[in-house]
Amino acid sequence: MRSFLIRIVLCCSQLLLIGGCVTKPVALTNDNLFHDELFAAPTDLVSAESIFQLSPSMQQFLDREIRKQSRIHSDQRALYMALYDEGKLQLRYDASYTRNASDTFESRSGNCLSLVIMTAAFAKAMGLTTSYQKVFLEEEWSRAGELYFASEHVNVVLGQKRLKLYNDSTGPETMVVDFLQRGEAANLRSIEIDENTIVAMFMNNRAAEALVRKDYNQAYWSARAAIQADDQFAAAYNTLGVIYMQRNYHEQGYRALSTALILNPKNLVTMSNMVQALNNLNRVAEASQLSQRLLDLQPHPPFHFFQLGLAAMNKNDFVAAKAMFQRELKRAPDYHEFHFWLGLAHFRLGELADAEKELNLAKQNSINQKDYALYAAKLNYLNALNVNQ
């Protein structure tokens, strides 16, 4: 089975510091990069203009709830309190789909990028300045079948009203809005990113989500839109390369990945996909050389011990499987699927108390309703066994 790696934005950091350096834009010639003739026309492609649009119900919420808070607090705090502190929206975190501002508001759910976009949309309507920052954290990985995703972390900074001639004494000049608890993050490096990069991240997420559904036409047009939004966003070229390779357009995939490496030569995600692209083109010596370089840089890639654990489970070697899943959990202690499979290994070994503990952790750390329901069902089954014993 072929495995591909994609970089997306699912999560946001809790705290940030301004820092880092700004890299100079790389001059690119994207000739022969897009091949529209290979894909059917898109049926559900969100326009960049609509990502931050307020719906009528959002405008009503702004007028009734946020404006009410503005009489007491700074505009930034009023927005935050109305959306998150008051609990009126009862927002759910859902990493399964990246929504625009209005869809996030209507569904009351979204991943962190969706929540950043919704917050920024309200801030814009209030006349507040908005900026965005990417925070450099240890990569978090997830998977869907043969696709492996490395998530990035962004948040939104709310500034003063445009053309405001005085300082608001009821609140700070700027306010960072973020959504996931990351612990003490004061020493983490971060850089400001443009709004067109946020748009590119949104489109790239949509492309990745379409890939999971094997909707290659939609994936292509979304990745294309991501590159058009920000032609310096390397992750979108990587995603485009994966889309081409999934459709067996190997030369096109190689060119897209080559562009991604021009923008980010040391990116392990793109390098891993490039090994596969070179093998697809029978450039075996180059693939072997790059594969060895990857091995030197990263002897145990993400999911390495997890895959060993799955292989051990298939051989009914549950002791070895348990050890491998535990090793993977040391690297990613909050990833739900590792807890789930460790729970299964405990169950097969008759260690029911440990199995229940791990399944509970899998449920608590699940990032969408589908996984939550699966883990809850397994827990119910385990509880029924305990009752009958």
JSON list of C-alpha atoms in Angstrom, two decimals, residues 169-309:
[
{"chain": "A", "resi": 169, "resn": "SER", "atom": "CA", "xyz": [-8.66, 51.80, 28.42]},
{"chain": "A", "resi": 170, "resn": "THR", "atom": "CA", "xyz": [-11.01, 48.87, 29.03]},
{"chain": "A", "resi": 171, "resn": "GLY", "atom": "CA", "xyz": [-8.83, 46.35, 27.23]},
{"chain": "A", "resi": 172, "resn": "PRO", "atom": "CA", "xyz": [-5.47, 45.63, 25.60]},
{"chain": "A", "resi": 173, "resn": "GLU", "atom": "CA", "xyz": [-4.39, 47.04, 22.26]},
{"chain": "A", "resi": 174, "resn": "THR", "atom": "CA", "xyz": [-4.25, 43.54, 20.83]},
{"chain": "A", "resi": 175, "resn": "MET", "atom": "CA", "xyz": [-5.74, 40.25, 21.91]},
{"chain": "A", "resi": 176, "resn": "VAL", "atom": "CA", "xyz": [-4.69, 36.75, 20.84]},
{"chain": "A", "resi": 177, "resn": "VAL", "atom": "CA", "xyz": [-7.56, 34.33, 20.29]},
{"chain": "A", "resi": 178, "resn": "ASP", "atom": "CA", "xyz": [-6.68, 30.65, 20.29]},
{"chain": "A", "resi": 179, "resn": "PHE", "atom": "CA", "xyz": [-8.47, 27.38, 20.89]},
{"chain": "A", "resi": 180, "resn": "LEU", "atom": "CA", "xyz": [-6.34, 24.48, 22.11]},
{"chain": "A", "resi": 181, "resn": "GLN", "atom": "CA", "xyz": [-4.60, 24.18, 25.44]},
{"chain": "A", "resi": 182, "resn": "ARG", "atom": "CA", "xyz": [-0.93, 23.68, 24.71]},
{"chain": "A", "resi": 183, "resn": "GLY", "atom": "CA", "xyz": [0.55, 24.23, 28.15]},
{"chain": "A", "resi": 184, "resn": "GLU", "atom": "CA", "xyz": [3.31, 26.77, 28.73]},
{"chain": "A", "resi": 185, "resn": "ALA", "atom": "CA", "xyz": [4.19, 28.16, 25.30]},
{"chain": "A", "resi": 186, "resn": "ALA", "atom": "CA", "xyz": [5.88, 31.45, 26.14]},
{"chain": "A", "resi": 187, "resn": "ASN", "atom": "CA", "xyz": [9.21, 30.45, 24.58]},
{"chain": "A", "resi": 188, "resn": "LEU", "atom": "CA", "xyz": [7.80, 29.20, 21.28]},
{"chain": "A", "resi": 189, "resn": "ARG", "atom": "CA", "xyz": [8.81, 30.94, 18.09]},
{"chain": "A", "resi": 190, "resn": "SER", "atom": "CA", "xyz": [6.11, 32.36, 15.86]},
{"chain": "A", "resi": 191, "resn": "ILE", "atom": "CA", "xyz": [5.83, 34.44, 12.71]},
{"chain": "A", "resi": 192, "resn": "GLU", "atom": "CA", "xyz": [3.08, 36.60, 11.31]},
{"chain": "A", "resi": 193, "resn": "ILE", "atom": "CA", "xyz": [1.47, 35.28, 8.15]},
{"chain": "A", "resi": 194, "resn": "ASP", "atom": "CA", "xyz": [-0.67, 37.06, 5.58]},
{"chain": "A", "resi": 195, "resn": "GLU", "atom": "CA", "xyz": [-4.38, 36.53, 5.17]},
{"chain": "A", "resi": 196, "resn": "ASN", "atom": "CA", "xyz": [-3.78, 35.10, 1.70]},
{"chain": "A", "resi": 197, "resn": "THR", "atom": "CA", "xyz": [-1.78, 32.35, 3.43]},
{"chain": "A", "resi": 198, "resn": "ILE", "atom": "CA", "xyz": [-4.78, 31.63, 5.67]},
{"chain": "A", "resi": 199, "resn": "VAL", "atom": "CA", "xyz": [-6.89, 31.33, 2.51]},
{"chain": "A", "resi": 200, "resn": "ALA", "atom": "CA", "xyz": [-4.28, 28.98, 1.01]},
{"chain": "A", "resi": 201, "resn": "MET", "atom": "CA", "xyz": [-4.33, 26.88, 4.19]},
{"chain": "A", "resi": 202, "resn": "PHE", "atom": "CA", "xyz": [-8.12, 26.69, 4.00]},
{"chain": "A", "resi": 203, "resn": "MET", "atom": "CA", "xyz": [-8.02, 25.52, 0.38]},
{"chain": "A", "resi": 204, "resn": "ASN", "atom": "CA", "xyz": [-5.22, 23.05, 1.12]},
{"chain": "A", "resi": 205, "resn": "ASN", "atom": "CA", "xyz": [-7.24, 21.56, 3.97]},
{"chain": "A", "resi": 206, "resn": "ARG", "atom": "CA", "xyz": [-10.21, 21.20, 1.64]},
{"chain": "A", "resi": 207, "resn": "ALA", "atom": "CA", "xyz": [-7.97, 19.44, -0.88]},
{"chain": "A", "resi": 208, "resn": "ALA", "atom": "CA", "xyz": [-6.72, 17.02, 1.79]},
{"chain": "A", "resi": 209, "resn": "GLU", "atom": "CA", "xyz": [-10.26, 16.30, 2.96]},
{"chain": "A", "resi": 210, "resn": "ALA", "atom": "CA", "xyz": [-11.33, 15.60, -0.63]},
{"chain": "A", "resi": 211, "resn": "LEU", "atom": "CA", "xyz": [-8.40, 13.20, -0.98]},
{"chain": "A", "resi": 212, "resn": "VAL", "atom": "CA", "xyz": [-9.65, 11.24, 2.03]},
{"chain": "A", "resi": 213, "resn": "ARG", "atom": "CA", "xyz": [-12.99, 10.89, 0.21]},
{"chain": "A", "resi": 214, "resn": "LYS", "atom": "CA", "xyz": [-11.08, 9.93, -2.99]},
{"chain": "A", "resi": 215, "resn": "ASP", "atom": "CA", "xyz": [-12.72, 12.89, -4.72]},
{"chain": "A", "resi": 216, "resn": "TYR", "atom": "CA", "xyz": [-9.66, 13.68, -6.83]},
{"chain": "A", "resi": 217, "resn": "ASN", "atom": "CA", "xyz": [-11.38, 16.27, -9.00]},
{"chain": "A", "resi": 218, "resn": "GLN", "atom": "CA", "xyz": [-12.39, 18.37, -6.00]},
{"chain": "A", "resi": 219, "resn": "ALA", "atom": "CA", "xyz": [-8.97, 17.83, -4.43]},
{"chain": "A", "resi": 220, "resn": "TYR", "atom": "CA", "xyz": [-7.20, 19.10, -7.54]},
{"chain": "A", "resi": 221, "resn": "TRP", "atom": "CA", "xyz": [-9.23, 22.29, -7.84]},
{"chain": "A", "resi": 222, "resn": "SER", "atom": "CA", "xyz": [-8.86, 23.05, -4.13]},
{"chain": "A", "resi": 223, "resn": "ALA", "atom": "CA", "xyz": [-5.08, 22.57, -4.24]},
{"chain": "A", "resi": 224, "resn": "ARG", "atom": "CA", "xyz": [-4.95, 24.74, -7.36]},
{"chain": "A", "resi": 225, "resn": "ALA", "atom": "CA", "xyz": [-6.92, 27.45, -5.55]},
{"chain": "A", "resi": 226, "resn": "ALA", "atom": "CA", "xyz": [-4.50, 27.22, -2.59]},
{"chain": "A", "resi": 227, "resn": "ILE", "atom": "CA", "xyz": [-1.52, 27.90, -4.86]},
{"chain": "A", "resi": 228, "resn": "GLN", "atom": "CA", "xyz": [-3.35, 30.76, -6.56]},
{"chain": "A", "resi": 229, "resn": "ALA", "atom": "CA", "xyz": [-4.08, 32.29, -3.14]},
{"chain": "A", "resi": 230, "resn": "ASP", "atom": "CA", "xyz": [-0.42, 32.10, -2.06]},
{"chain": "A", "resi": 231, "resn": "ASP", "atom": "CA", "xyz": [2.18, 30.81, -4.49]},
{"chain": "A", "resi": 232, "resn": "GLN", "atom": "CA", "xyz": [4.76, 30.68, -1.67]},
{"chain": "A", "resi": 233, "resn": "PHE", "atom": "CA", "xyz": [2.76, 28.16, 0.37]},
{"chain": "A", "resi": 234, "resn": "ALA", "atom": "CA", "xyz": [4.84, 25.02, -0.11]},
{"chain": "A", "resi": 235, "resn": "ALA", "atom": "CA", "xyz": [2.32, 22.62, 1.46]},
{"chain": "A", "resi": 236, "resn": "ALA", "atom": "CA", "xyz": [-0.15, 23.19, -1.38]},
{"chain": "A", "resi": 237, "resn": "TYR", "atom": "CA", "xyz": [2.40, 22.06, -3.98]},
{"chain": "A", "resi": 238, "resn": "ASN", "atom": "CA", "xyz": [3.01, 18.93, -1.91]},
{"chain": "A", "resi": 239, "resn": "THR", "atom": "CA", "xyz": [-0.72, 18.23, -1.82]},
{"chain": "A", "resi": 240, "resn": "LEU", "atom": "CA", "xyz": [-0.99, 18.80, -5.57]},
{"chain": "A", "resi": 241, "resn": "GLY", "atom": "CA", "xyz": [1.87, 16.34, -6.09]},
{"chain": "A", "resi": 242, "resn": "VAL", "atom": "CA", "xyz": [0.07, 13.70, -4.01]},
{"chain": "A", "resi": 243, "resn": "ILE", "atom": "CA", "xyz": [-3.13, 14.23, -6.01]},
{"chain": "A", "resi": 244, "resn": "TYR", "atom": "CA", "xyz": [-1.29, 13.68, -9.29]},
{"chain": "A", "resi": 245, "resn": "MET", "atom": "CA", "xyz": [0.42, 10.54, -7.96]},
{"chain": "A", "resi": 246, "resn": "GLN", "atom": "CA", "xyz": [-2.86, 9.13, -6.66]},
{"chain": "A", "resi": 247, "resn": "ARG", "atom": "CA", "xyz": [-4.13, 9.40, -10.23]},
{"chain": "A", "resi": 248, "resn": "ASN", "atom": "CA", "xyz": [-0.87, 7.91, -11.61]},
{"chain": "A", "resi": 249, "resn": "TYR", "atom": "CA", "xyz": [0.23, 11.17, -13.26]},
{"chain": "A", "resi": 250, "resn": "HIS", "atom": "CA", "xyz": [3.77, 10.62, -12.07]},
{"chain": "A", "resi": 251, "resn": "GLU", "atom": "CA", "xyz": [5.65, 13.25, -14.07]},
{"chain": "A", "resi": 252, "resn": "GLN", "atom": "CA", "xyz": [3.15, 15.93, -13.04]},
{"chain": "A", "resi": 253, "resn": "GLY", "atom": "CA", "xyz": [3.46, 14.79, -9.42]},
{"chain": "A", "resi": 254, "resn": "TYR", "atom": "CA", "xyz": [7.23, 15.02, -9.58]},
{"chain": "A", "resi": 255, "resn": "ARG", "atom": "CA", "xyz": [7.10, 18.60, -10.90]},
{"chain": "A", "resi": 256, "resn": "ALA", "atom": "CA", "xyz": [4.70, 19.72, -8.17]},
{"chain": "A", "resi": 257, "resn": "LEU", "atom": "CA", "xyz": [6.85, 18.14, -5.44]},
{"chain": "A", "resi": 258, "resn": "SER", "atom": "CA", "xyz": [9.97, 19.69, -6.96]},
{"chain": "A", "resi": 259, "resn": "THR", "atom": "CA", "xyz": [8.37, 23.12, -6.61]},
{"chain": "A", "resi": 260, "resn": "ALA", "atom": "CA", "xyz": [7.49, 22.36, -2.97]},
{"chain": "A", "resi": 261, "resn": "LEU", "atom": "CA", "xyz": [11.15, 21.48, -2.31]},
{"chain": "A", "resi": 262, "resn": "ILE", "atom": "CA", "xyz": [12.34, 24.68, -3.96]},
{"chain": "A", "resi": 263, "resn": "LEU", "atom": "CA", "xyz": [10.25, 26.59, -1.44]},
{"chain": "A", "resi": 264, "resn": "ASN", "atom": "CA", "xyz": [11.16, 24.36, 1.52]},
{"chain": "A", "resi": 265, "resn": "PRO", "atom": "CA", "xyz": [14.19, 22.17, 0.71]},
{"chain": "A", "resi": 266, "resn": "LYS", "atom": "CA", "xyz": [14.41, 20.55, 4.16]},
{"chain": "A", "resi": 267, "resn": "ASN", "atom": "CA", "xyz": [10.77, 19.51, 4.53]},
{"chain": "A", "resi": 268, "resn": "LEU", "atom": "CA", "xyz": [10.65, 15.83, 5.46]},
{"chain": "A", "resi": 269, "resn": "VAL", "atom": "CA", "xyz": [7.00, 15.49, 4.41]},
{"chain": "A", "resi": 270, "resn": "THR", "atom": "CA", "xyz": [7.76, 16.50, 0.82]},
{"chain": "A", "resi": 271, "resn": "MET", "atom": "CA", "xyz": [11.02, 14.57, 0.75]},
{"chain": "A", "resi": 272, "resn": "SER", "atom": "CA", "xyz": [9.18, 11.38, 1.70]},
{"chain": "A", "resi": 273, "resn": "ASN", "atom": "CA", "xyz": [6.68, 11.85, -1.11]},
{"chain": "A", "resi": 274, "resn": "MET", "atom": "CA", "xyz": [9.51, 12.66, -3.53]},
{"chain": "A", "resi": 275, "resn": "VAL", "atom": "CA", "xyz": [11.08, 9.25, -2.83]},
{"chain": "A", "resi": 276, "resn": "GLN", "atom": "CA", "xyz": [7.88, 7.67, -4.08]},
{"chain": "A", "resi": 277, "resn": "ALA", "atom": "CA", "xyz": [7.69, 10.01, -7.07]},
{"chain": "A", "resi": 278, "resn": "LEU", "atom": "CA", "xyz": [11.24, 9.12, -8.12]},
{"chain": "A", "resi": 279, "resn": "ASN", "atom": "CA", "xyz": [10.51, 5.41, -7.79]},
{"chain": "A", "resi": 280, "resn": "ASN", "atom": "CA", "xyz": [7.38, 5.86, -9.89]},
{"chain": "A", "resi": 281, "resn": "LEU", "atom": "CA", "xyz": [9.57, 7.36, -12.63]},
{"chain": "A", "resi": 282, "resn": "ASN", "atom": "CA", "xyz": [12.09, 4.49, -12.32]},
{"chain": "A", "resi": 283, "resn": "ARG", "atom": "CA", "xyz": [14.74, 6.90, -11.05]},
{"chain": "A", "resi": 284, "resn": "VAL", "atom": "CA", "xyz": [15.72, 4.28, -8.50]},
{"chain": "A", "resi": 285, "resn": "ALA", "atom": "CA", "xyz": [19.23, 5.52, -7.70]},
{"chain": "A", "resi": 286, "resn": "GLU", "atom": "CA", "xyz": [17.97, 9.04, -6.89]},
{"chain": "A", "resi": 287, "resn": "ALA", "atom": "CA", "xyz": [15.12, 7.59, -4.83]},
{"chain": "A", "resi": 288, "resn": "SER", "atom": "CA", "xyz": [17.53, 5.39, -2.86]},
{"chain": "A", "resi": 289, "resn": "GLN", "atom": "CA", "xyz": [19.85, 8.31, -2.17]},
{"chain": "A", "resi": 290, "resn": "LEU", "atom": "CA", "xyz": [17.01, 10.52, -0.94]},
{"chain": "A", "resi": 291, "resn": "SER", "atom": "CA", "xyz": [15.55, 7.65, 1.09]},
{"chain": "A", "resi": 292, "resn": "GLN", "atom": "CA", "xyz": [18.89, 7.20, 2.87]},
{"chain": "A", "resi": 293, "resn": "ARG", "atom": "CA", "xyz": [19.05, 10.93, 3.59]},
{"chain": "A", "resi": 294, "resn": "LEU", "atom": "CA", "xyz": [15.56, 10.73, 5.08]},
{"chain": "A", "resi": 295, "resn": "LEU", "atom": "CA", "xyz": [16.58, 7.76, 7.21]},
{"chain": "A", "resi": 296, "resn": "ASP", "atom": "CA", "xyz": [19.59, 9.68, 8.53]},
{"chain": "A", "resi": 297, "resn": "LEU", "atom": "CA", "xyz": [17.41, 12.68, 9.39]},
{"chain": "A", "resi": 298, "resn": "GLN", "atom": "CA", "xyz": [14.50, 10.68, 10.80]},
{"chain": "A", "resi": 299, "resn": "PRO", "atom": "CA", "xyz": [15.31, 7.03, 11.68]},
{"chain": "A", "resi": 300, "resn": "HIS", "atom": "CA", "xyz": [11.82, 6.42, 13.09]},
{"chain": "A", "resi": 301, "resn": "PRO", "atom": "CA", "xyz": [9.23, 8.43, 11.14]},
{"chain": "A", "resi": 302, "resn": "PRO", "atom": "CA", "xyz": [5.73, 9.14, 12.52]},
{"chain": "A", "resi": 303, "resn": "PHE", "atom": "CA", "xyz": [3.61, 6.00, 12.93]},
{"chain": "A", "resi": 304, "resn": "HIS", "atom": "CA", "xyz": [6.71, 3.76, 12.64]},
{"chain": "A", "resi": 305, "resn": "PHE", "atom": "CA", "xyz": [6.10, 1.88, 15.91]},
{"chain": "A", "resi": 306, "resn": "PHE", "atom": "CA", "xyz": [2.35, 1.98, 15.34]},
{"chain": "A", "resi": 307, "resn": "GLN", "atom": "CA", "xyz": [2.76, 0.10, 12.04]},
{"chain": "A", "resi": 308, "resn": "LEU", "atom": "CA", "xyz": [4.98, -2.44, 13.80]},
{"chain": "A", "resi": 309, "resn": "GLY", "atom": "CA", "xyz": [2.24, -2.80, 16.40]}
]
